[in-house]
C-alpha cells in the first residue's frame, strides 16, 4: 500500500489491553476488548473501514500525511499527575448520541430515557432458547446508517460539529482554536510510541478532514492533536489543551472524543468473551457510540465572564492503575481514589457529586466500590455523594465517555439541577489509564442572563 495504513482486525496479543495503533499495516484491536489467553486463537474477520463518503477518493486506507508530527500526544503528555494551573471556562458544547444532540440528549438522560435497539447483524442464544435473542446496542439513529469503521466515525464527527456549529461559528474556531480529540485506540501493545502516534495521527486526520469538508469549513491542520487512552483519552486531551492555553499557544481550544462500539465485528468478539449484556449475562456492557466536543477558553484573572452561570473545568488528574492488566486482575481503587482526591483538594468536607464511568461490567463496579471506601476514609461525605452513570442512557461510548460526561455536567450547571457545587467526571480505561476532572460554576458574571 505504499506509505498508506490499512486497518485489519486480529486477535489481541497480550493480556487485558485495549490500545489501537499501527505499523504500515495496522492490526486493530476493537476498543473495549479485554485480552485473555482464550483470545489468542480467536480470529476476527477484517474490519470494513467505511463506505465512500462525499468524495470518490475516500477509501478505507489511511494515508500518512507527509507533514505528520509524530509522538506529540503519546510522548509529551505524562501518564499521571495533577493539572490545576489554568482554569478553563466552557463556551459551547456539541454532541451526537443515541439520545440526540447535546441539549436534547442531556435532558433525555436526566429524564431517564433510553433508546437502545437490537443489532441487525448480531444475535445470541441463551441456554434453553429455541430462537435467537437480540443483542442490544445504543446506536445513533439515522446519521450512522450504512456506515462502519472510519466512515462511521466521520459521520459521528460531522453530526457533533453540526450541533457545535449551532452555538458558535465553526469558521471562527478554525482561525484561532487548537483541536484536541480522543479517538479509538487501534494498537498492538508491542508497538513503539512513534508508531502508535503515527497511526493515531493518520486516523484523526482522516476523520476530521472529512467531517469538516461536509460543513465546507477549513481548520488549520497544524493545530490538530489526537489522543488514545480509552475512556480516559478525553482527560489526557484536557491536560494537553490546558498546557497549550497556559503557554498561550492558543486562545481557545476544542476538546472532544469520538468512538463507536457497535460494529458487528466488535459485538461478536465481545459476545464470545461474555462481555455483552445479554439475557444470561446481566453483568455485561451495552455498546454505544457518541461524539462530544467542548469549546474551552482560559479564564481571565479577574474571574468568569460572559453568560451566567459560567461553567469551568477546574482541575484534572491522571494516573495508571497497576492492577488493571492480566486475567482475573481486579483493580483495588487506589489509582482512581487518588485521581478524585487530587481534583477535589485536601478538605475533609466536600460538596461534590460524581459522573462515573461504569458500564455494567463487574470489574468496573468492583473498582468503583473500592474507590468509594477509600474516599469515605478521606472525606466521609464522599461515600454517600450522588452519582450519575451515563452508560445507562448512552451505553458504553469508549473514548467519547469523558466528553459525554463533561457535557452532562455543563448542562446540569447551566440548568441549575446539579446536585452539588462540583461535578467530578471519572474515567476507567480498560488499558489501565485512570482520570478524574472537576467542573464547577465560576464567579458570577455581571453581564448575561440565565442559561
Short mmCIF file of N, CA and C in Angstrom, two decimals, residues 282-442:
data_model
loop_
_atom_site.label_atom_id
_atom_site.label_comp_id
_atom_site.label_asym_id
_atom_site.label_seq_id
_atom_site.Cartn_x
_atom_site.Cartn_y
_atom_site.Cartn_z
N UNK A 282 -26.14 -10.72 32.90
CA UNK A 282 -26.60 -9.38 33.31
C UNK A 282 -25.49 -8.41 33.68
N UNK A 283 -24.25 -8.89 33.82
CA UNK A 283 -23.15 -8.01 34.20
C UNK A 283 -22.26 -7.68 33.01
N UNK A 284 -22.86 -7.53 31.85
CA UNK A 284 -22.12 -7.14 30.66
C UNK A 284 -22.37 -5.69 30.32
N UNK A 285 -21.70 -5.23 29.27
CA UNK A 285 -21.84 -3.85 28.83
C UNK A 285 -22.85 -3.73 27.70
N UNK A 286 -23.40 -2.54 27.54
CA UNK A 286 -24.30 -2.22 26.45
C UNK A 286 -23.55 -1.30 25.49
N UNK A 287 -23.16 -1.80 24.31
CA UNK A 287 -22.32 -0.98 23.42
C UNK A 287 -23.07 0.25 22.91
N UNK A 288 -22.35 1.33 22.81
CA UNK A 288 -22.93 2.57 22.30
C UNK A 288 -21.97 3.28 21.37
N UNK A 289 -22.33 4.48 20.99
CA UNK A 289 -21.47 5.32 20.14
C UNK A 289 -21.86 6.78 20.38
N UNK A 290 -20.88 7.65 20.31
CA UNK A 290 -21.16 9.07 20.54
C UNK A 290 -19.97 9.91 20.11
N UNK A 291 -20.24 11.17 19.95
CA UNK A 291 -19.20 12.18 19.76
C UNK A 291 -19.59 13.39 20.59
N UNK A 292 -18.62 14.03 21.24
CA UNK A 292 -18.91 15.21 22.05
C UNK A 292 -17.72 16.16 21.96
N UNK A 293 -18.00 17.45 21.82
CA UNK A 293 -16.98 18.48 21.68
C UNK A 293 -17.28 19.63 22.63
N UNK A 294 -16.23 20.17 23.27
CA UNK A 294 -16.36 21.32 24.14
C UNK A 294 -15.42 22.42 23.69
N UNK A 295 -15.91 23.64 23.61
CA UNK A 295 -15.08 24.80 23.32
C UNK A 295 -14.67 25.41 24.65
N UNK A 296 -13.37 25.48 24.90
CA UNK A 296 -12.83 25.96 26.17
C UNK A 296 -11.91 27.14 25.94
N UNK A 297 -11.96 28.08 26.88
CA UNK A 297 -11.11 29.25 26.81
C UNK A 297 -10.53 29.51 28.19
N UNK A 298 -9.31 30.02 28.24
CA UNK A 298 -8.70 30.33 29.52
C UNK A 298 -9.48 31.44 30.22
N UNK A 299 -9.74 31.23 31.50
CA UNK A 299 -10.46 32.25 32.26
C UNK A 299 -9.54 33.42 32.57
N UNK A 300 -10.04 34.61 32.42
CA UNK A 300 -9.26 35.81 32.74
C UNK A 300 -9.02 35.88 34.24
N UNK A 301 -7.90 36.45 34.70
CA UNK A 301 -7.59 36.51 36.13
C UNK A 301 -8.68 37.17 36.96
N UNK A 302 -9.47 38.08 36.37
CA UNK A 302 -10.49 38.80 37.13
C UNK A 302 -11.71 37.99 37.46
N UNK A 303 -11.82 36.76 36.91
CA UNK A 303 -12.99 35.95 37.20
C UNK A 303 -13.70 35.56 35.93
N UNK A 304 -14.86 34.94 36.10
CA UNK A 304 -15.64 34.46 34.97
C UNK A 304 -16.29 35.61 34.24
N UNK A 305 -16.44 35.45 32.95
CA UNK A 305 -17.12 36.47 32.17
C UNK A 305 -18.14 35.84 31.27
N UNK A 306 -18.88 36.68 30.55
CA UNK A 306 -19.87 36.15 29.62
C UNK A 306 -21.14 35.77 30.33
N UNK A 307 -21.79 34.72 29.83
CA UNK A 307 -23.09 34.35 30.36
C UNK A 307 -22.97 33.79 31.76
N UNK A 308 -24.07 33.78 32.47
CA UNK A 308 -24.10 33.27 33.84
C UNK A 308 -25.16 32.19 33.91
N UNK A 309 -24.90 31.04 34.55
CA UNK A 309 -23.64 30.67 35.21
C UNK A 309 -22.56 30.26 34.21
N UNK A 310 -21.32 30.53 34.55
CA UNK A 310 -20.19 30.17 33.71
C UNK A 310 -19.54 28.90 34.25
N UNK A 311 -19.63 27.82 33.48
CA UNK A 311 -19.09 26.54 33.91
C UNK A 311 -17.61 26.47 33.57
N UNK A 312 -16.82 25.94 34.49
CA UNK A 312 -15.37 25.88 34.32
C UNK A 312 -14.84 24.49 34.64
N UNK A 313 -13.80 24.11 33.93
CA UNK A 313 -13.03 22.92 34.28
C UNK A 313 -11.92 23.39 35.22
N UNK A 314 -11.98 22.91 36.46
CA UNK A 314 -11.09 23.47 37.49
C UNK A 314 -9.83 22.65 37.74
N UNK A 315 -9.86 21.35 37.52
CA UNK A 315 -8.69 20.51 37.78
C UNK A 315 -8.81 19.20 37.03
N UNK A 316 -7.66 18.63 36.66
CA UNK A 316 -7.60 17.32 36.00
C UNK A 316 -6.48 16.52 36.64
N UNK A 317 -6.72 15.24 36.89
CA UNK A 317 -5.65 14.36 37.38
C UNK A 317 -5.71 13.04 36.63
N UNK A 318 -4.54 12.57 36.21
CA UNK A 318 -4.45 11.29 35.52
C UNK A 318 -3.49 10.36 36.26
N UNK A 319 -3.72 9.07 36.12
CA UNK A 319 -2.87 8.07 36.77
C UNK A 319 -2.97 6.77 35.98
N UNK A 320 -2.20 5.78 36.41
CA UNK A 320 -2.23 4.45 35.81
C UNK A 320 -2.52 3.44 36.90
N UNK A 321 -3.48 2.55 36.65
CA UNK A 321 -3.84 1.51 37.60
C UNK A 321 -2.96 0.29 37.38
N UNK A 322 -2.06 -0.05 38.33
CA UNK A 322 -1.14 -1.18 38.11
C UNK A 322 -1.82 -2.53 38.13
N UNK A 323 -3.02 -2.62 38.68
CA UNK A 323 -3.71 -3.91 38.79
C UNK A 323 -4.71 -4.14 37.66
N UNK A 324 -4.62 -3.36 36.59
CA UNK A 324 -5.61 -3.50 35.52
C UNK A 324 -5.26 -4.58 34.52
N UNK A 325 -4.03 -5.04 34.50
CA UNK A 325 -3.58 -5.99 33.49
C UNK A 325 -3.61 -7.42 34.02
N UNK A 326 -3.85 -8.36 33.12
CA UNK A 326 -3.79 -9.77 33.48
C UNK A 326 -5.15 -10.39 33.71
N UNK A 327 -5.29 -11.68 33.35
CA UNK A 327 -6.56 -12.38 33.56
C UNK A 327 -6.93 -12.39 35.04
N UNK A 328 -8.17 -12.03 35.32
CA UNK A 328 -8.64 -12.07 36.70
C UNK A 328 -8.18 -10.93 37.56
N UNK A 329 -7.39 -10.01 37.04
CA UNK A 329 -6.92 -8.87 37.84
C UNK A 329 -8.09 -7.97 38.20
N UNK A 330 -8.15 -7.57 39.46
CA UNK A 330 -9.22 -6.71 39.93
C UNK A 330 -8.61 -5.45 40.55
N UNK A 331 -8.78 -4.30 39.92
CA UNK A 331 -8.23 -3.06 40.47
C UNK A 331 -8.78 -2.79 41.87
N UNK A 332 -7.92 -2.26 42.74
CA UNK A 332 -8.33 -2.05 44.13
C UNK A 332 -8.81 -0.64 44.41
N UNK A 333 -8.90 0.19 43.37
CA UNK A 333 -9.44 1.54 43.54
C UNK A 333 -8.43 2.57 44.00
N UNK A 334 -7.18 2.18 44.21
CA UNK A 334 -6.19 3.12 44.71
C UNK A 334 -5.91 4.26 43.75
N UNK A 335 -5.67 3.93 42.48
CA UNK A 335 -5.34 4.96 41.50
C UNK A 335 -6.53 5.88 41.26
N UNK A 336 -7.72 5.31 41.19
CA UNK A 336 -8.91 6.11 40.94
C UNK A 336 -9.22 7.03 42.11
N UNK A 337 -9.06 6.52 43.33
CA UNK A 337 -9.28 7.36 44.51
C UNK A 337 -8.29 8.52 44.55
N UNK A 338 -7.05 8.25 44.17
CA UNK A 338 -6.05 9.32 44.12
C UNK A 338 -6.46 10.41 43.13
N UNK A 339 -6.95 10.01 41.97
CA UNK A 339 -7.40 10.98 40.98
C UNK A 339 -8.49 11.88 41.54
N UNK A 340 -9.47 11.28 42.20
CA UNK A 340 -10.59 12.05 42.75
C UNK A 340 -10.12 12.99 43.86
N UNK A 341 -9.29 12.47 44.76
CA UNK A 341 -8.81 13.31 45.87
C UNK A 341 -8.01 14.51 45.35
N UNK A 342 -7.20 14.27 44.33
CA UNK A 342 -6.36 15.35 43.82
C UNK A 342 -7.17 16.47 43.17
N UNK A 343 -8.25 16.12 42.46
CA UNK A 343 -9.02 17.19 41.83
C UNK A 343 -9.92 17.92 42.82
N UNK A 344 -10.27 17.27 43.93
CA UNK A 344 -11.13 17.90 44.92
C UNK A 344 -10.35 18.69 45.96
N UNK A 345 -9.09 18.34 46.17
CA UNK A 345 -8.32 19.03 47.18
C UNK A 345 -8.36 18.30 48.51
N UNK A 346 -7.71 18.87 49.52
CA UNK A 346 -7.47 18.18 50.78
C UNK A 346 -8.57 18.36 51.82
N UNK A 347 -9.56 19.19 51.56
CA UNK A 347 -10.59 19.46 52.57
C UNK A 347 -11.38 18.20 52.90
N UNK A 348 -11.61 17.91 54.20
CA UNK A 348 -12.41 16.74 54.58
C UNK A 348 -13.90 16.93 54.30
N UNK A 349 -14.33 18.15 54.08
CA UNK A 349 -15.73 18.43 53.76
C UNK A 349 -15.84 18.75 52.28
N UNK A 350 -16.54 17.91 51.56
CA UNK A 350 -16.62 18.07 50.12
C UNK A 350 -18.07 18.11 49.67
N UNK A 351 -18.40 19.13 48.89
CA UNK A 351 -19.72 19.21 48.27
C UNK A 351 -19.56 18.84 46.81
N UNK A 352 -19.58 17.53 46.54
CA UNK A 352 -19.29 17.03 45.20
C UNK A 352 -20.22 15.88 44.85
N UNK A 353 -20.46 15.72 43.57
CA UNK A 353 -21.19 14.57 43.03
C UNK A 353 -20.36 14.00 41.89
N UNK A 354 -20.64 12.75 41.55
CA UNK A 354 -19.81 12.04 40.58
C UNK A 354 -20.57 11.69 39.31
N UNK A 355 -19.83 11.66 38.22
CA UNK A 355 -20.30 11.08 36.96
C UNK A 355 -19.36 9.93 36.68
N UNK A 356 -19.82 8.72 36.98
CA UNK A 356 -18.96 7.54 36.97
C UNK A 356 -18.91 6.89 35.59
N UNK A 357 -17.81 6.19 35.34
CA UNK A 357 -17.56 5.51 34.08
C UNK A 357 -17.95 4.04 34.16
N UNK A 358 -18.99 3.73 34.91
CA UNK A 358 -19.45 2.35 35.00
C UNK A 358 -20.14 1.96 33.70
N UNK A 359 -19.98 0.68 33.30
CA UNK A 359 -20.60 0.23 32.06
C UNK A 359 -21.35 -1.08 32.21
N UNK A 360 -21.56 -1.55 33.45
CA UNK A 360 -22.27 -2.79 33.67
C UNK A 360 -21.38 -3.98 33.96
N UNK A 361 -20.06 -3.83 33.77
CA UNK A 361 -19.15 -4.95 33.98
C UNK A 361 -18.68 -5.01 35.44
N UNK A 362 -18.43 -6.23 35.89
CA UNK A 362 -18.09 -6.45 37.28
C UNK A 362 -16.79 -5.77 37.68
N UNK A 363 -15.79 -5.77 36.79
CA UNK A 363 -14.50 -5.18 37.12
C UNK A 363 -14.63 -3.71 37.50
N UNK A 364 -15.37 -2.97 36.71
CA UNK A 364 -15.51 -1.55 36.98
C UNK A 364 -16.34 -1.30 38.24
N UNK A 365 -17.36 -2.11 38.44
CA UNK A 365 -18.17 -1.96 39.65
C UNK A 365 -17.35 -2.25 40.90
N UNK A 366 -16.51 -3.28 40.83
CA UNK A 366 -15.64 -3.61 41.96
C UNK A 366 -14.70 -2.45 42.27
N UNK A 367 -14.09 -1.89 41.21
CA UNK A 367 -13.18 -0.78 41.41
C UNK A 367 -13.90 0.45 41.97
N UNK A 368 -15.10 0.70 41.48
CA UNK A 368 -15.88 1.82 41.97
C UNK A 368 -16.16 1.68 43.47
N UNK A 369 -16.61 0.48 43.87
CA UNK A 369 -16.88 0.24 45.29
C UNK A 369 -15.63 0.41 46.14
N UNK A 370 -14.51 -0.12 45.65
CA UNK A 370 -13.25 0.02 46.40
C UNK A 370 -12.83 1.49 46.48
N UNK A 371 -13.07 2.23 45.41
CA UNK A 371 -12.74 3.65 45.41
C UNK A 371 -13.57 4.41 46.43
N UNK A 372 -14.86 4.10 46.50
CA UNK A 372 -15.73 4.78 47.46
C UNK A 372 -15.29 4.53 48.90
N UNK A 373 -14.86 3.31 49.19
CA UNK A 373 -14.37 3.00 50.53
C UNK A 373 -13.18 3.89 50.87
N UNK A 374 -12.25 4.02 49.92
CA UNK A 374 -11.06 4.85 50.14
C UNK A 374 -11.45 6.32 50.28
N UNK A 375 -12.36 6.78 49.45
CA UNK A 375 -12.76 8.19 49.51
C UNK A 375 -13.48 8.52 50.81
N UNK A 376 -14.27 7.58 51.30
CA UNK A 376 -15.01 7.83 52.54
C UNK A 376 -14.07 8.00 53.73
N UNK A 377 -12.94 7.31 53.70
CA UNK A 377 -11.97 7.48 54.78
C UNK A 377 -11.28 8.84 54.69
N UNK A 378 -11.25 9.42 53.50
CA UNK A 378 -10.65 10.74 53.29
C UNK A 378 -11.64 11.85 53.62
N UNK A 379 -12.86 11.71 53.10
CA UNK A 379 -13.92 12.69 53.33
C UNK A 379 -15.22 11.91 53.45
N UNK A 380 -15.75 11.75 54.66
CA UNK A 380 -16.94 10.91 54.87
C UNK A 380 -18.11 11.24 53.95
N UNK A 381 -18.26 12.51 53.59
CA UNK A 381 -19.39 12.89 52.74
C UNK A 381 -19.31 12.28 51.35
N UNK A 382 -18.09 11.94 50.89
CA UNK A 382 -17.95 11.40 49.54
C UNK A 382 -18.49 9.99 49.42
N UNK A 383 -18.56 9.26 50.54
CA UNK A 383 -19.07 7.90 50.47
C UNK A 383 -20.52 7.82 50.05
N UNK A 384 -21.28 8.88 50.35
CA UNK A 384 -22.71 8.91 50.00
C UNK A 384 -23.02 10.00 48.98
N UNK A 385 -22.00 10.44 48.25
CA UNK A 385 -22.21 11.51 47.28
C UNK A 385 -23.09 11.03 46.13
N UNK A 386 -23.95 11.89 45.59
CA UNK A 386 -24.77 11.50 44.43
C UNK A 386 -23.89 11.08 43.26
N UNK A 387 -24.41 10.19 42.44
CA UNK A 387 -23.63 9.69 41.30
C UNK A 387 -24.55 9.46 40.10
N UNK A 388 -24.07 9.87 38.94
CA UNK A 388 -24.76 9.60 37.69
C UNK A 388 -23.90 8.65 36.86
N UNK A 389 -24.56 7.79 36.08
CA UNK A 389 -23.87 6.82 35.23
C UNK A 389 -24.35 6.99 33.80
N UNK A 390 -23.60 7.71 32.96
CA UNK A 390 -24.04 7.98 31.58
C UNK A 390 -24.33 6.72 30.77
N UNK A 391 -23.66 5.61 31.07
CA UNK A 391 -23.86 4.39 30.27
C UNK A 391 -25.30 3.88 30.36
N UNK A 392 -26.05 4.26 31.40
CA UNK A 392 -27.45 3.83 31.49
C UNK A 392 -28.29 4.45 30.38
N UNK A 393 -27.87 5.59 29.85
CA UNK A 393 -28.62 6.21 28.77
C UNK A 393 -27.95 6.14 27.42
N UNK A 394 -26.60 6.20 27.42
CA UNK A 394 -25.86 6.27 26.16
C UNK A 394 -25.16 4.97 25.80
N UNK A 395 -25.11 4.00 26.72
CA UNK A 395 -24.30 2.81 26.52
C UNK A 395 -22.84 3.14 26.77
N UNK A 396 -21.97 2.14 26.59
CA UNK A 396 -20.54 2.35 26.71
C UNK A 396 -20.05 3.01 25.43
N UNK A 397 -19.58 4.25 25.52
CA UNK A 397 -19.20 5.00 24.32
C UNK A 397 -17.69 5.18 24.22
N UNK A 398 -16.91 4.36 24.95
CA UNK A 398 -15.47 4.29 24.76
C UNK A 398 -14.77 5.63 24.94
N UNK A 399 -14.00 6.03 23.93
CA UNK A 399 -13.19 7.24 24.01
C UNK A 399 -14.01 8.50 24.12
N UNK A 400 -15.31 8.43 23.86
CA UNK A 400 -16.18 9.60 23.96
C UNK A 400 -16.77 9.76 25.36
N UNK A 401 -16.55 8.80 26.26
CA UNK A 401 -17.27 8.81 27.53
C UNK A 401 -16.93 10.02 28.40
N UNK A 402 -15.65 10.41 28.46
CA UNK A 402 -15.28 11.57 29.25
C UNK A 402 -15.93 12.85 28.73
N UNK A 403 -15.95 13.01 27.41
CA UNK A 403 -16.55 14.20 26.81
C UNK A 403 -18.06 14.22 27.02
N UNK A 404 -18.70 13.07 26.92
CA UNK A 404 -20.14 12.99 27.18
C UNK A 404 -20.43 13.36 28.64
N UNK A 405 -19.62 12.83 29.57
CA UNK A 405 -19.78 13.18 30.97
C UNK A 405 -19.62 14.66 31.22
N UNK A 406 -18.66 15.28 30.53
CA UNK A 406 -18.45 16.72 30.67
C UNK A 406 -19.67 17.50 30.18
N UNK A 407 -20.24 17.09 29.06
CA UNK A 407 -21.44 17.77 28.54
C UNK A 407 -22.61 17.65 29.50
N UNK A 408 -22.77 16.47 30.10
CA UNK A 408 -23.84 16.28 31.09
C UNK A 408 -23.65 17.23 32.26
N UNK A 409 -22.40 17.36 32.72
CA UNK A 409 -22.11 18.26 33.84
C UNK A 409 -22.38 19.71 33.46
N UNK A 410 -21.97 20.12 32.27
CA UNK A 410 -22.18 21.50 31.83
C UNK A 410 -23.67 21.84 31.82
N UNK A 411 -24.47 20.98 31.25
CA UNK A 411 -25.91 21.25 31.18
C UNK A 411 -26.55 21.23 32.58
N UNK A 412 -26.05 20.39 33.46
CA UNK A 412 -26.60 20.36 34.82
C UNK A 412 -26.36 21.69 35.53
N UNK A 413 -25.19 22.27 35.34
CA UNK A 413 -24.92 23.58 35.94
C UNK A 413 -25.71 24.69 35.26
N UNK A 414 -25.78 24.64 33.94
CA UNK A 414 -26.48 25.69 33.21
C UNK A 414 -27.97 25.71 33.53
N UNK A 415 -28.54 24.53 33.69
CA UNK A 415 -29.96 24.44 34.01
C UNK A 415 -30.24 24.39 35.51
N UNK A 416 -29.17 24.45 36.30
CA UNK A 416 -29.25 24.56 37.76
C UNK A 416 -29.92 23.35 38.42
N UNK A 417 -29.65 22.16 37.92
CA UNK A 417 -30.10 20.97 38.62
C UNK A 417 -28.94 20.08 39.09
N UNK A 418 -27.74 20.63 39.06
CA UNK A 418 -26.59 19.87 39.57
C UNK A 418 -26.79 19.61 41.06
N UNK A 419 -26.54 18.39 41.53
CA UNK A 419 -26.79 18.06 42.94
C UNK A 419 -25.70 18.52 43.89
N UNK A 420 -24.63 19.12 43.39
CA UNK A 420 -23.53 19.56 44.25
C UNK A 420 -22.81 20.72 43.58
N UNK A 421 -21.93 21.37 44.34
CA UNK A 421 -21.20 22.52 43.81
C UNK A 421 -20.12 22.12 42.82
N UNK A 422 -19.64 20.88 42.92
CA UNK A 422 -18.67 20.36 41.97
C UNK A 422 -19.17 19.03 41.40
N UNK A 423 -18.96 18.83 40.13
CA UNK A 423 -19.24 17.54 39.49
C UNK A 423 -17.91 16.98 39.01
N UNK A 424 -17.61 15.76 39.44
CA UNK A 424 -16.35 15.11 39.10
C UNK A 424 -16.61 13.98 38.12
N UNK A 425 -16.03 14.08 36.93
CA UNK A 425 -16.16 13.05 35.90
C UNK A 425 -14.99 12.09 36.06
N UNK A 426 -15.29 10.80 36.21
CA UNK A 426 -14.28 9.78 36.49
C UNK A 426 -14.18 8.84 35.30
N UNK A 427 -12.95 8.46 34.92
CA UNK A 427 -12.72 7.58 33.77
C UNK A 427 -11.91 6.37 34.17
N UNK A 428 -12.35 5.19 33.72
CA UNK A 428 -11.67 3.92 33.99
C UNK A 428 -11.42 3.22 32.67
N UNK A 429 -10.23 3.36 32.13
CA UNK A 429 -9.91 2.75 30.85
C UNK A 429 -9.51 1.29 31.03
N UNK A 430 -9.90 0.45 30.07
CA UNK A 430 -9.52 -0.96 30.11
C UNK A 430 -8.01 -1.15 30.04
N UNK A 431 -7.30 -0.22 29.41
CA UNK A 431 -5.86 -0.36 29.26
C UNK A 431 -5.07 0.18 30.43
N UNK A 432 -5.75 0.63 31.49
CA UNK A 432 -5.08 0.99 32.72
C UNK A 432 -5.09 2.46 33.07
N UNK A 433 -5.36 3.34 32.13
CA UNK A 433 -5.39 4.76 32.44
C UNK A 433 -6.59 5.07 33.34
N UNK A 434 -6.34 5.93 34.32
CA UNK A 434 -7.39 6.40 35.21
C UNK A 434 -7.35 7.93 35.21
N UNK A 435 -8.50 8.55 35.33
CA UNK A 435 -8.53 10.00 35.28
C UNK A 435 -9.76 10.52 36.00
N UNK A 436 -9.66 11.75 36.47
CA UNK A 436 -10.79 12.48 37.02
C UNK A 436 -10.59 13.96 36.70
N UNK A 437 -11.66 14.64 36.41
CA UNK A 437 -11.60 16.09 36.25
C UNK A 437 -12.87 16.69 36.84
N UNK A 438 -12.72 17.89 37.38
CA UNK A 438 -13.81 18.54 38.10
C UNK A 438 -14.33 19.73 37.32
N UNK A 439 -15.64 19.91 37.37
CA UNK A 439 -16.29 21.09 36.79
C UNK A 439 -17.08 21.78 37.89
N UNK A 440 -17.15 23.09 37.80
CA UNK A 440 -17.88 23.88 38.79
C UNK A 440 -18.31 25.18 38.13
N UNK A 441 -19.16 25.92 38.83
CA UNK A 441 -19.58 27.23 38.34
C UNK A 441 -18.62 28.27 38.87
N UNK A 442 -18.10 29.12 37.98
CA UNK A 442 -17.15 30.13 38.37
C UNK A 442 -17.82 31.32 39.04
#
